[in-house]
PDB file of C-alpha atoms in Angstrom:
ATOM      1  CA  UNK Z1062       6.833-186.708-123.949  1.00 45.00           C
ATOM      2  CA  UNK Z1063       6.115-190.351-125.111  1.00 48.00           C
ATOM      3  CA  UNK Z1064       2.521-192.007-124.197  1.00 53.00           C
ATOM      4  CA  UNK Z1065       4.565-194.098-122.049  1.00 56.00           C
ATOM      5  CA  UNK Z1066       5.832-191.628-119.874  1.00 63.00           C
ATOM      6  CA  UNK Z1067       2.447-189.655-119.867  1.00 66.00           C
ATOM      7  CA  UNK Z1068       0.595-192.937-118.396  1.00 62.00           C
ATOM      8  CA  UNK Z1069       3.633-192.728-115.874  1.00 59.00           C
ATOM      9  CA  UNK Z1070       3.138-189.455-114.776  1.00 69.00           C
ATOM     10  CA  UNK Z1071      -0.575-190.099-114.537  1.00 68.00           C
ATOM     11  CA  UNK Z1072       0.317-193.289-112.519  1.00 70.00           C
ATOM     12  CA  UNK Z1073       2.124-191.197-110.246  1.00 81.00           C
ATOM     13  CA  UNK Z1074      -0.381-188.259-109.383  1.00 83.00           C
ATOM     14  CA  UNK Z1075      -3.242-190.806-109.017  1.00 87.00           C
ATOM     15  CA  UNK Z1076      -1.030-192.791-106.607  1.00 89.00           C
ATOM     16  CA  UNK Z1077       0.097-189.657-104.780  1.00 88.00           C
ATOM     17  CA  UNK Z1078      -3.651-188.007-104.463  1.00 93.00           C
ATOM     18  CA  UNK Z1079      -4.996-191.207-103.170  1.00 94.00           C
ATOM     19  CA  UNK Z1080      -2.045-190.755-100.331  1.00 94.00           C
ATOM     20  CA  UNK Z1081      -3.444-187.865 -99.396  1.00 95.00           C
ATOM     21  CA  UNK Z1082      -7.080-188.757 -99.535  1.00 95.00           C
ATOM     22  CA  UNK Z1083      -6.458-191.598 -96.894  1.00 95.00           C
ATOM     23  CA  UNK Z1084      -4.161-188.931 -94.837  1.00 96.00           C
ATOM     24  CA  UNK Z1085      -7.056-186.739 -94.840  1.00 96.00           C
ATOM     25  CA  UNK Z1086      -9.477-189.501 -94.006  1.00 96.00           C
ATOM     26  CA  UNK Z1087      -7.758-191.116 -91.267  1.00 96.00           C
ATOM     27  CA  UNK Z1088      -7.256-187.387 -89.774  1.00 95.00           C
ATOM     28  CA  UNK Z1089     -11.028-186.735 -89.317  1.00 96.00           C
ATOM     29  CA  UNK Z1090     -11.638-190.082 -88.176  1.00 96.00           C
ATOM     30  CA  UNK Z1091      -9.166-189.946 -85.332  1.00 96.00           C
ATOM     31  CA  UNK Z1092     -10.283-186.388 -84.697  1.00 95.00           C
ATOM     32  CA  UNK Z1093     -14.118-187.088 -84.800  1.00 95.00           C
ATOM     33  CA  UNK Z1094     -12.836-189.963 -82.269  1.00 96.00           C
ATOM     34  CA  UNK Z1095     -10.865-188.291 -79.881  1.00 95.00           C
ATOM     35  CA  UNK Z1096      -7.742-190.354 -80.647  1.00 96.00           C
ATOM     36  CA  UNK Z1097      -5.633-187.637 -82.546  1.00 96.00           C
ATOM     37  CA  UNK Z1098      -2.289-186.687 -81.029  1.00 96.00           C
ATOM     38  CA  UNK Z1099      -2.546-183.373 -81.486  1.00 96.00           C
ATOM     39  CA  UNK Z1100       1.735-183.197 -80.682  1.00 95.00           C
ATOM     40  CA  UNK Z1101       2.200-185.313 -83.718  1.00 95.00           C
ATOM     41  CA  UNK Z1102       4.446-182.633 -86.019  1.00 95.00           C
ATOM     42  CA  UNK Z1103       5.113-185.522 -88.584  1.00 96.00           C
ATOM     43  CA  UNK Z1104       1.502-185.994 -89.300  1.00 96.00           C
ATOM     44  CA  UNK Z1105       0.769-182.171 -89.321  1.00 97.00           C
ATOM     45  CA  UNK Z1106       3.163-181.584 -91.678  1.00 97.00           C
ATOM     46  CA  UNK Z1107       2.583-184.747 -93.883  1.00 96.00           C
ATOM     47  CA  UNK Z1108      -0.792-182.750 -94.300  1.00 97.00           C
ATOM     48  CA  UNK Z1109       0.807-179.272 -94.868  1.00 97.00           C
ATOM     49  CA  UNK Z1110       2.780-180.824 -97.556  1.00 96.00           C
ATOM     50  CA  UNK Z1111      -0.451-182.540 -99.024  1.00 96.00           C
ATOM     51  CA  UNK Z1112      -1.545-178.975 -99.568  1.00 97.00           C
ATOM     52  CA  UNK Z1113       0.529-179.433-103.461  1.00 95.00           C
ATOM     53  CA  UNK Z1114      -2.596-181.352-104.337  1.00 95.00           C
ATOM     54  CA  UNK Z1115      -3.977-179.984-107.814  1.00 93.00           C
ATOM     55  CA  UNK Z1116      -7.397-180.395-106.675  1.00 94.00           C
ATOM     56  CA  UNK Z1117      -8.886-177.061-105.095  1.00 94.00           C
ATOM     57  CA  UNK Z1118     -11.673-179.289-103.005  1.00 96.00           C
ATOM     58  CA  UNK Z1119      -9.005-181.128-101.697  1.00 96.00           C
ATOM     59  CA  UNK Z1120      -6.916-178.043-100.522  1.00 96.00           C
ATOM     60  CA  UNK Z1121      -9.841-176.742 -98.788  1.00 96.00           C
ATOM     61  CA  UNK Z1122     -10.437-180.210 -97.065  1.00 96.00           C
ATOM     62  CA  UNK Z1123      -7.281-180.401 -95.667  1.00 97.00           C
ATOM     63  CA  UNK Z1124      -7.408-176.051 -94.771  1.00 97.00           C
ATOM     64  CA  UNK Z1125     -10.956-177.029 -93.068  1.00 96.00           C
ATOM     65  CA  UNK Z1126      -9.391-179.670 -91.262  1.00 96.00           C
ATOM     66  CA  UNK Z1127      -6.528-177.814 -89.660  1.00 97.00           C
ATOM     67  CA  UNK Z1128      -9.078-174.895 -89.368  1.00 95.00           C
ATOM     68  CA  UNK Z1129     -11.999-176.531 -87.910  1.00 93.00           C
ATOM     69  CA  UNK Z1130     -11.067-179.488 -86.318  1.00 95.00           C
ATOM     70  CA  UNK Z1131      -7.005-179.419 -85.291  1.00 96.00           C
ATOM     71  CA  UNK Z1132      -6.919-175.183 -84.486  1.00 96.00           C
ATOM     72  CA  UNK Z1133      -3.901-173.588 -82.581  1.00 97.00           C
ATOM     73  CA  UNK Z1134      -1.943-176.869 -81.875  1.00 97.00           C
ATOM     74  CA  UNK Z1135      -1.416-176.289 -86.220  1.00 97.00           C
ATOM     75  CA  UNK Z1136      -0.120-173.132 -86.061  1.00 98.00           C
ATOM     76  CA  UNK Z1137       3.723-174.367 -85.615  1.00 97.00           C
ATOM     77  CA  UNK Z1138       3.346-176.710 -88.525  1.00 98.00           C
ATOM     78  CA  UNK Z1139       1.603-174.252 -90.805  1.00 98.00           C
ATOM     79  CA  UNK Z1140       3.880-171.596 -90.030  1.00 98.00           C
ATOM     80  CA  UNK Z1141       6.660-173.751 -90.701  1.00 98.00           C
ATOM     81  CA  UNK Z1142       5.326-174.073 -94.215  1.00 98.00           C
ATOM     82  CA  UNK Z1143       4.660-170.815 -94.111  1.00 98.00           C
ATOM     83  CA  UNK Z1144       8.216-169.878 -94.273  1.00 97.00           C
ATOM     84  CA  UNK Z1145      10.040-172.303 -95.266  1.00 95.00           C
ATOM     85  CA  UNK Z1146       8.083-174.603 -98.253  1.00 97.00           C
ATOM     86  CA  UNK Z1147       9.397-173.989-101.778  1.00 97.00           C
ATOM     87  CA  UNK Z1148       5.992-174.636-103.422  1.00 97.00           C
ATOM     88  CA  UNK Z1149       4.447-171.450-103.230  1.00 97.00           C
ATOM     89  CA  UNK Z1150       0.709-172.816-103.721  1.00 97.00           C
ATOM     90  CA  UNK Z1151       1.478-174.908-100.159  1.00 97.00           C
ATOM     91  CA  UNK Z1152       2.705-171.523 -98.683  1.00 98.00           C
ATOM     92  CA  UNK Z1153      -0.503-169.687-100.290  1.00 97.00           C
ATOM     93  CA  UNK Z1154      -2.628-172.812 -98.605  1.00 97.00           C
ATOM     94  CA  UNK Z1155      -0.503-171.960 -95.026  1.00 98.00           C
ATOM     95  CA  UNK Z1156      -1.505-168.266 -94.556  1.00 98.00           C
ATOM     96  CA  UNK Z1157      -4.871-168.780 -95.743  1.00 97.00           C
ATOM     97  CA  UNK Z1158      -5.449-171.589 -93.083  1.00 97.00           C
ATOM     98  CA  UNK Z1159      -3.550-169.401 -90.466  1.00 98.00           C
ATOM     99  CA  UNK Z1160      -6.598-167.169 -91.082  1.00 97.00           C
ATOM    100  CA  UNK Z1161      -9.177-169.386 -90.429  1.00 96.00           C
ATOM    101  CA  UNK Z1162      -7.210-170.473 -87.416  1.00 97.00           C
ATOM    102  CA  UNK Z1163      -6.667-166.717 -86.092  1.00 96.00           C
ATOM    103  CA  UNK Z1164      -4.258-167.441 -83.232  1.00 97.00           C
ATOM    104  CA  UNK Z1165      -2.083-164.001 -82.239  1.00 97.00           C
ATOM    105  CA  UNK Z1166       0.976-166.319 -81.573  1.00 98.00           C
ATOM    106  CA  UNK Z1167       1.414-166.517 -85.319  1.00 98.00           C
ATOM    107  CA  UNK Z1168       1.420-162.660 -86.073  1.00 98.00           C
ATOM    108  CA  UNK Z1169       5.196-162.578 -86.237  1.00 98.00           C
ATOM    109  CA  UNK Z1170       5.411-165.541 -89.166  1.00 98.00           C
ATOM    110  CA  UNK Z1171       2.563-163.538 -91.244  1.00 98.00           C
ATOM    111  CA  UNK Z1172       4.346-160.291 -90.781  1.00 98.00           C
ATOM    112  CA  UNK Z1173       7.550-162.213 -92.210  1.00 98.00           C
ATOM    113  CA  UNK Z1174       5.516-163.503 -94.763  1.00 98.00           C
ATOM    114  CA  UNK Z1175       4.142-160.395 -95.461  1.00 97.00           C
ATOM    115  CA  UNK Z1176       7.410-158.486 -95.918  1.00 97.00           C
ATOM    116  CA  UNK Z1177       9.513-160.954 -97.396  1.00 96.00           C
ATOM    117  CA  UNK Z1178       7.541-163.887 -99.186  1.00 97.00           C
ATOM    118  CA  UNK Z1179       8.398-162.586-103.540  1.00 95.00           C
ATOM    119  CA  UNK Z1180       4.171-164.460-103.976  1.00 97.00           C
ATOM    120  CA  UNK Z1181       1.991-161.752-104.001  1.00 95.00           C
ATOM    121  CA  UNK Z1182      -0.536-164.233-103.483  1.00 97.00           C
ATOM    122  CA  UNK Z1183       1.352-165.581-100.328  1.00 97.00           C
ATOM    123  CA  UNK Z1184       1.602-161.611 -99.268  1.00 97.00           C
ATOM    124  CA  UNK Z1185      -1.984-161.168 -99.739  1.00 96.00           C
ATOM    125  CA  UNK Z1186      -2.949-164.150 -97.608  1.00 97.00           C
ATOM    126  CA  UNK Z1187      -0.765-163.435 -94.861  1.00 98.00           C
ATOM    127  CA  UNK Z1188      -1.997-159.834 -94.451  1.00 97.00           C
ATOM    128  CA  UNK Z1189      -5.944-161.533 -94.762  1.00 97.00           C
ATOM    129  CA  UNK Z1190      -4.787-163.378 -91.627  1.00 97.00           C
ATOM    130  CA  UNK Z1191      -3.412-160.383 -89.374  1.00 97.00           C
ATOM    131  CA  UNK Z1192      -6.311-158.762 -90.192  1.00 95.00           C
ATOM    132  CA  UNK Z1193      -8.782-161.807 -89.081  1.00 95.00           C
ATOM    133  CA  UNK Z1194      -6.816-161.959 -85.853  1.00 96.00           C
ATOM    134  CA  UNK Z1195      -7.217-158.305 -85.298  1.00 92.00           C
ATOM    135  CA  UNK Z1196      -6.633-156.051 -82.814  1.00 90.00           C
ATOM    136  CA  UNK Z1197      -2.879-157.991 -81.236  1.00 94.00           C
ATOM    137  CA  UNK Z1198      -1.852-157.490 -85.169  1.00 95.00           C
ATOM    138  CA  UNK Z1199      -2.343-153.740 -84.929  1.00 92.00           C
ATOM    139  CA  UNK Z1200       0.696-152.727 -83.567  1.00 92.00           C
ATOM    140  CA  UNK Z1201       2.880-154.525 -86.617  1.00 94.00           C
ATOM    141  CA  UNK Z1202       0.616-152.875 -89.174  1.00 93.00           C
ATOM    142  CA  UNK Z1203       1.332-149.506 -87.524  1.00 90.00           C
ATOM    143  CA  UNK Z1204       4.820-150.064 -87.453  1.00 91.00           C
ATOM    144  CA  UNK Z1205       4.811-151.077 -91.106  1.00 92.00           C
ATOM    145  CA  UNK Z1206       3.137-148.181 -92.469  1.00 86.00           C
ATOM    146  CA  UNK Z1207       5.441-145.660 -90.734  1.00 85.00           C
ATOM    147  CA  UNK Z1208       8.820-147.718 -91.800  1.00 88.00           C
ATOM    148  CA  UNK Z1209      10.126-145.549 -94.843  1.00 84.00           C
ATOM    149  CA  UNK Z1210      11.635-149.124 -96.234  1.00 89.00           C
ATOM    150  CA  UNK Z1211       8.393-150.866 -97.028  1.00 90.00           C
ATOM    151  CA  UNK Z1212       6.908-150.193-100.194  1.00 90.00           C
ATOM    152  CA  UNK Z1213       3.426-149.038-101.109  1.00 87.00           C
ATOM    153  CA  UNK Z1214       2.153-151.736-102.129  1.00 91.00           C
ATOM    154  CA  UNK Z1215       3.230-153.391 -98.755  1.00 93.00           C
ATOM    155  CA  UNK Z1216       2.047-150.656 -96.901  1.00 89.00           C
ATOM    156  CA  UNK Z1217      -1.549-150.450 -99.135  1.00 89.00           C
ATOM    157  CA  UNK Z1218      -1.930-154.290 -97.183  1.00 92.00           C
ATOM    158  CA  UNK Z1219      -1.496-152.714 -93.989  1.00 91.00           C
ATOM    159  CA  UNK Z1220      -4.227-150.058 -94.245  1.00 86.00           C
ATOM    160  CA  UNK Z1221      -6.668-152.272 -95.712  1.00 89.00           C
ATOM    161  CA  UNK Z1222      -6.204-154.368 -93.066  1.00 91.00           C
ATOM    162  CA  UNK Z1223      -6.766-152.417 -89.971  1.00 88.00           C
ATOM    163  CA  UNK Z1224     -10.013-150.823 -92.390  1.00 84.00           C
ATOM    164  CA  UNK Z1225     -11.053-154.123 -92.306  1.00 87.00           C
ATOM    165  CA  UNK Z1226     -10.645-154.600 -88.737  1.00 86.00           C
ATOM    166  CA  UNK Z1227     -13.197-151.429 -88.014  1.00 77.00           C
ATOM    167  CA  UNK Z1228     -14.648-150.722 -84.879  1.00 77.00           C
ATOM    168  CA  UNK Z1229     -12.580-153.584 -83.540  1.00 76.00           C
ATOM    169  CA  UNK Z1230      -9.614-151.221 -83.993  1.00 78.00           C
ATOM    170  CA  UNK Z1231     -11.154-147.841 -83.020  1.00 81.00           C
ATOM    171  CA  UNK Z1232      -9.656-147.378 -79.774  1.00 84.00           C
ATOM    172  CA  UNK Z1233      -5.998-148.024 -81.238  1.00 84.00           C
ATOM    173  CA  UNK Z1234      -6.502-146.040 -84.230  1.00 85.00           C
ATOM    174  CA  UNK Z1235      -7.730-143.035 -82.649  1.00 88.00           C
ATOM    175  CA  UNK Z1236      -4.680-142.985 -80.596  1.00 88.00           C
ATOM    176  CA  UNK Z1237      -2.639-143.449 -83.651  1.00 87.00           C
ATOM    177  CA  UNK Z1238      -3.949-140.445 -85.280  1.00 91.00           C
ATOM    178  CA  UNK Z1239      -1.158-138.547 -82.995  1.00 91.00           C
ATOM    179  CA  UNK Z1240       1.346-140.262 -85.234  1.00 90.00           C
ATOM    180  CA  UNK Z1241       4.480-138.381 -86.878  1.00 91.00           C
ATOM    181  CA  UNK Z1242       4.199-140.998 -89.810  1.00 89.00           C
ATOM    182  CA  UNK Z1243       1.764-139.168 -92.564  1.00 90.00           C
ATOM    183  CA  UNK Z1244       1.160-142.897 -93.845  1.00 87.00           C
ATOM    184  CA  UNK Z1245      -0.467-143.783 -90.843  1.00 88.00           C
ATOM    185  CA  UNK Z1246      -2.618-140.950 -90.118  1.00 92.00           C
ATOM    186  CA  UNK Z1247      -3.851-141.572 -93.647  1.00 89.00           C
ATOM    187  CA  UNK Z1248      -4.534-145.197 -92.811  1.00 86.00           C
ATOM    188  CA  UNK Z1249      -6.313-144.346 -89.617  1.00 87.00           C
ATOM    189  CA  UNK Z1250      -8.737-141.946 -91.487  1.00 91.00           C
ATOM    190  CA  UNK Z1251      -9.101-144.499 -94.073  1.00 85.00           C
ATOM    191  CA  UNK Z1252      -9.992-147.179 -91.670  1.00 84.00           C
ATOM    192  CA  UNK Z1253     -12.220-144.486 -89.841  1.00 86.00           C
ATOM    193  CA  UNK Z1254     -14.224-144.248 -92.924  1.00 84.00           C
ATOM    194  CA  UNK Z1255     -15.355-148.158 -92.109  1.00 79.00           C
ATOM    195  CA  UNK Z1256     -15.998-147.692 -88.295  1.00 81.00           C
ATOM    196  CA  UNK Z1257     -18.191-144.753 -89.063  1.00 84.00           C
ATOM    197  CA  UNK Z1258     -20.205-147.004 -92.100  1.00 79.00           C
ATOM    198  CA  UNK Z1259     -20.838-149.876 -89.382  1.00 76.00           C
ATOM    199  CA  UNK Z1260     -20.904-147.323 -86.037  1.00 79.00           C
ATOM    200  CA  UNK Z1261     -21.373-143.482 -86.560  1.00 82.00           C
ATOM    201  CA  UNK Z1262     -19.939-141.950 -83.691  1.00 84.00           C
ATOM    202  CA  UNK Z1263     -18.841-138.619 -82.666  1.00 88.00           C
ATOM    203  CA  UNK Z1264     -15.312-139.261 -81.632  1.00 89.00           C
ATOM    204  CA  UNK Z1265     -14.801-140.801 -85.279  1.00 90.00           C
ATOM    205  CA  UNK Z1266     -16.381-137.746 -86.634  1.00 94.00           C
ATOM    206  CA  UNK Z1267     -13.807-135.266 -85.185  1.00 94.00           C
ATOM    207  CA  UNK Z1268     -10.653-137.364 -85.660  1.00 94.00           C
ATOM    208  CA  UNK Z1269     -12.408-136.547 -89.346  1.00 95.00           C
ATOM    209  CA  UNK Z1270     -13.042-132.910 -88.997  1.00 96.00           C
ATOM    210  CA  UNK Z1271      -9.457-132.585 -87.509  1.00 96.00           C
ATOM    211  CA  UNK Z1272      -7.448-134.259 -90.120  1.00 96.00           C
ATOM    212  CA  UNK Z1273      -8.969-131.759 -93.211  1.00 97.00           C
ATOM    213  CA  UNK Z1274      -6.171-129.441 -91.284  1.00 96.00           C
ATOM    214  CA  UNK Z1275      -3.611-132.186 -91.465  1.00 96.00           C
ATOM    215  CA  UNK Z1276      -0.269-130.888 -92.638  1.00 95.00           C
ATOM    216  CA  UNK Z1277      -0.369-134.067 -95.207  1.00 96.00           C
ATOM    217  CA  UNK Z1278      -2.311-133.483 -98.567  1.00 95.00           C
ATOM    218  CA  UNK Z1279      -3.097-137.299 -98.447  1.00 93.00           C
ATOM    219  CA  UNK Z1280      -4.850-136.895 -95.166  1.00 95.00           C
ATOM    220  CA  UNK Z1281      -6.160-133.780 -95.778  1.00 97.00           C
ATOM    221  CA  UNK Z1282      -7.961-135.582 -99.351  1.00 96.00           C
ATOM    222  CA  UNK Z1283      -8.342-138.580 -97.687  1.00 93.00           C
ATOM    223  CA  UNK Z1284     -10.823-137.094 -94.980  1.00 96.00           C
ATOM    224  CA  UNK Z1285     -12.433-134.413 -97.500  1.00 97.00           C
ATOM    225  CA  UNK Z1286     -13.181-137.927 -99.485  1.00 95.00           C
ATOM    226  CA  UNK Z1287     -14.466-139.762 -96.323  1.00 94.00           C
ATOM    227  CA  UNK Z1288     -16.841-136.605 -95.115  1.00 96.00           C
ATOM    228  CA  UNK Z1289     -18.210-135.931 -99.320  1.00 96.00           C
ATOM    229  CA  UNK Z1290     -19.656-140.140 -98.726  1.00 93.00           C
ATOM    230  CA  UNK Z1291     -20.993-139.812 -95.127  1.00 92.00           C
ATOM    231  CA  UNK Z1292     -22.414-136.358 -96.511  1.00 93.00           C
ATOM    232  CA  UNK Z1293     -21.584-134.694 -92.886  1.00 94.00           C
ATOM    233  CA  UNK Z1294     -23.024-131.604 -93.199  1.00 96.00           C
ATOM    234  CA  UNK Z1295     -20.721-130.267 -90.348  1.00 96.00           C
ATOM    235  CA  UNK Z1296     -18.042-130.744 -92.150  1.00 97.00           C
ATOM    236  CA  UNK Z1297     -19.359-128.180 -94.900  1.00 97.00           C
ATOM    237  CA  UNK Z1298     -18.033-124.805 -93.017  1.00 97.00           C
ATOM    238  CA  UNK Z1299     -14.258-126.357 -93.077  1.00 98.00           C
ATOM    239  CA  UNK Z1300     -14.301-127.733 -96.744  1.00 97.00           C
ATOM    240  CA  UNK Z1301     -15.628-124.021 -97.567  1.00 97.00           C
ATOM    241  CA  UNK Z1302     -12.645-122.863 -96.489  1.00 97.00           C
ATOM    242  CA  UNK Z1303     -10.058-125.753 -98.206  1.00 97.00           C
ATOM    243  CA  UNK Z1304     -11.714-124.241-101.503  1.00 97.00           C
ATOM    244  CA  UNK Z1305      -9.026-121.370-101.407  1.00 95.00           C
ATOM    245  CA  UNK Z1306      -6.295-124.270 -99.695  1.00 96.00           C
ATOM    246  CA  UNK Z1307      -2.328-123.499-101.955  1.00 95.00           C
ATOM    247  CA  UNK Z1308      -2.571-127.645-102.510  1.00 95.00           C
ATOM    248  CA  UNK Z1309      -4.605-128.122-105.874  1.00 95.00           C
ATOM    249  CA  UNK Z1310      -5.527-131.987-104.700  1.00 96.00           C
ATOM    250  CA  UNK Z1311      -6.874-130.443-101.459  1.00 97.00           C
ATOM    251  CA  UNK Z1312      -9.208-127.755-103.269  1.00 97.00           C
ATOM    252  CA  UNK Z1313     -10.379-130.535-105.639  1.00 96.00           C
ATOM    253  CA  UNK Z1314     -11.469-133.041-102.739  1.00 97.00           C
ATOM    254  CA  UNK Z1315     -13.123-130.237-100.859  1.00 97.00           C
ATOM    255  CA  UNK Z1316     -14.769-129.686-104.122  1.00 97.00           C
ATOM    256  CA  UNK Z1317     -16.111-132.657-104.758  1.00 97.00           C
ATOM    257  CA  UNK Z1318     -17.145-133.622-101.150  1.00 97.00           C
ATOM    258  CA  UNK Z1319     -19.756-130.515-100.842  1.00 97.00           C
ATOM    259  CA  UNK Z1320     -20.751-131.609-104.213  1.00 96.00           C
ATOM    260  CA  UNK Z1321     -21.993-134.642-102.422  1.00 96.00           C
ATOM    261  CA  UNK Z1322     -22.794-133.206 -99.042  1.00 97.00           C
ATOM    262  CA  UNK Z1323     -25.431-131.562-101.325  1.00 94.00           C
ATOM    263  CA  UNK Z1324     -25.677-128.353 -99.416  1.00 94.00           C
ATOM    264  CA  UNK Z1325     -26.949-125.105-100.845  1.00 93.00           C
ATOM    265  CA  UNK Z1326     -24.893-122.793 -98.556  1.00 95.00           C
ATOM    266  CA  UNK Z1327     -21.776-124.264-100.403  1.00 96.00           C
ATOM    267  CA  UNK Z1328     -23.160-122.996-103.574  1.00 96.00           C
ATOM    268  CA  UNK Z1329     -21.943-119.112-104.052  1.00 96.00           C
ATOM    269  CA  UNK Z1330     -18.463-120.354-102.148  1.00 97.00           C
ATOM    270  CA  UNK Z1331     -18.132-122.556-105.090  1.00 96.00           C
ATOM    271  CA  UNK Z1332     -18.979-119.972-107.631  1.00 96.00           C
ATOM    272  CA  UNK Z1333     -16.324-117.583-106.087  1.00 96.00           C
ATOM    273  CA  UNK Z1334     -13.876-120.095-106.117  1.00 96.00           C
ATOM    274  CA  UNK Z1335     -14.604-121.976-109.612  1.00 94.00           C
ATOM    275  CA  UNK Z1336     -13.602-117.946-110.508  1.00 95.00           C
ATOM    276  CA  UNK Z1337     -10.627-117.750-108.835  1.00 94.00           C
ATOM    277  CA  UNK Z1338      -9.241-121.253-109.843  1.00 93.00           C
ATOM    278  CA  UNK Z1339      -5.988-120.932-111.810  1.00 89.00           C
ATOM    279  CA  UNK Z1340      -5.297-124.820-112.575  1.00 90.00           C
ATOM    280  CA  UNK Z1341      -7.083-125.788-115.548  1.00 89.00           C
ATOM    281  CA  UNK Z1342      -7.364-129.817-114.723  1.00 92.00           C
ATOM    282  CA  UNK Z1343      -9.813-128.324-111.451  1.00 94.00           C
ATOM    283  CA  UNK Z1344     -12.050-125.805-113.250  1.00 94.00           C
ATOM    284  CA  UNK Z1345     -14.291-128.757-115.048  1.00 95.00           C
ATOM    285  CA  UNK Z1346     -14.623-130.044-110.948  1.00 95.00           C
ATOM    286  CA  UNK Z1347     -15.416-126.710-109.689  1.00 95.00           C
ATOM    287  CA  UNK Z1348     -17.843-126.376-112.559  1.00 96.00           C
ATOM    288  CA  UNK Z1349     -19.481-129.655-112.026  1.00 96.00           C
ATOM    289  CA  UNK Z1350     -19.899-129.029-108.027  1.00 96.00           C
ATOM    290  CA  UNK Z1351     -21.858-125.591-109.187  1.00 96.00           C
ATOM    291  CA  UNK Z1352     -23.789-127.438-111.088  1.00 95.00           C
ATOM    292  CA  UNK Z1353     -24.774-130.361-108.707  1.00 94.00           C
ATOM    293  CA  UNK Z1354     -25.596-127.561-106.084  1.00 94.00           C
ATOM    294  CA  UNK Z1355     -27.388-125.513-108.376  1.00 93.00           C
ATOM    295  CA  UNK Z1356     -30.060-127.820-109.038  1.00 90.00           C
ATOM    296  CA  UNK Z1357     -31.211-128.083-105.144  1.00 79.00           C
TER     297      UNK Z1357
END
């Protein structure tokens, strides 16, 4: 590229960032005097498309603007961009404001996003922003995790995000521990394992105790897991008992949550089981546990 072309380009950028500068100034001034027309779509989406700015400070400015100032009536426009820009930074910029924005009416567009959108970064930022509007989203994410289609690595945004919705969620996930869908009974115990951190209480604690019977190894692990960190003693008689469990990965998480429960009475169980164990990959766990308890 000759210099003259370079000083071109530069020409260009400068010209275009001061654009959006003004837009963004003119914006908050309006706002900050009551004048904005909050049905103007043009100006909403000059903005949206402003969000292709190289300049992270500016992003945000225009994000906090729609976020803070402008709220639901941006939801159209930033969905729109959502879906349909081809600069994937602008779409990135679109579900992240749609977070700090929150509104349930846009729960359809992030699930889109979500599903579809080939960004990971775009995927990510869409799922942030079902789980900030919380519990209206929880019936997609459900639906999600027990659709054979979706991938893991869809479905892995799902949990996390009704974890990270926690004892917002409780009352829906308990009653979607009666799933079919293994995947979500998994989720639910894995987003149990947050409501319990922030809100110990008992009805969490036997969802819990109930799903180290699960027919599912994952949920079976998962809870064994989520009972070892809490170090719920009650839990100790059951996990005894998934020491002699046919599933390998289930006698290995019961082995290493008594190790952390800490208790002595899980000490000659151990023993008797760390003798029985056939799979060589579990004996150096068994071992370990005996020797955890053993120094009580």
């Amino acid at each position: 590229m000759s210099h003259s072309t370079t000083d071109l380009t530069d020409d260009l950028v400068a010209v275009a960032q001061q654009k959006t500068d003004t837009l963004i100034q003119e914006v908050r001034e309006q706002l900050q005097a009551q004048t904005f027309d909050f049905n103007n779509l043009e100006l909403m989406r000059q903005m949206v498309n402003s969000f292709s700015d190289s300049r992270g400070m500016t992003r945000l400015a225009i994000a906090e603007t729609f976020g803070e100032m402008i709220g639901k009536p941006a939801t159209p426009v930033l969905l729109e961009g959502l879906a349909d820009h081809p600069n994937p930074v602008v779409r990135r910029a679109c579900a992240k404001t749609l977070t700090l924005i929150a509104d349930p009416s846009a729960i359809a567009g992030l699930v889109h996003a979500l599903l579809n959108d080939q960004d990971t970064v775009v995927q990510g930022s869409a799922v942030g922003a079902l789980a900030r509007i919380g519990k209206p989203a929880i019936p997609c994410l459900l639906e999600i995790l027990q659709t054979p289609d979706h991938s893991e690595s869809i479905k892995g945004h799902a949990a996390w995000a009704l974890a990270f919705m926690g004892v917002e969620a409780k009352e829906s996930l308990y009653q979607a521990f009666s799933s079919d869908s293994d995947e979500v009974r998994a989720a639910v115990v894995g987003a149990i394992a947050n409501i319990v951190a922030n809100e110990p209480e008992e009805q969490s604690f036997q969802i819990l105790l109930q799903a180290l019977d699960d027919s599912a190894e994952d949920v079976r692990s998962e809870a064994a897991a989520v009972l070892g960190n809490l170090a719920y003693q009650p839990a100790v008689p059951q996990l005894i008992d998934l020491l002699q469990h046919s599933s390998a990965q289930t006698r290995k998480s019961a082995a290493l949550a008594l190790m952390k429960i800490n208790d002595k009475t899980a000490l000659e169980p151990l023993k008797s089981a760390l003798a029985q164990e056939s799979e060589g990959d579990l004996q150096p766990v068994m071992q370990l546990a005996v020797n955890q308890l053993e120094r009580l």
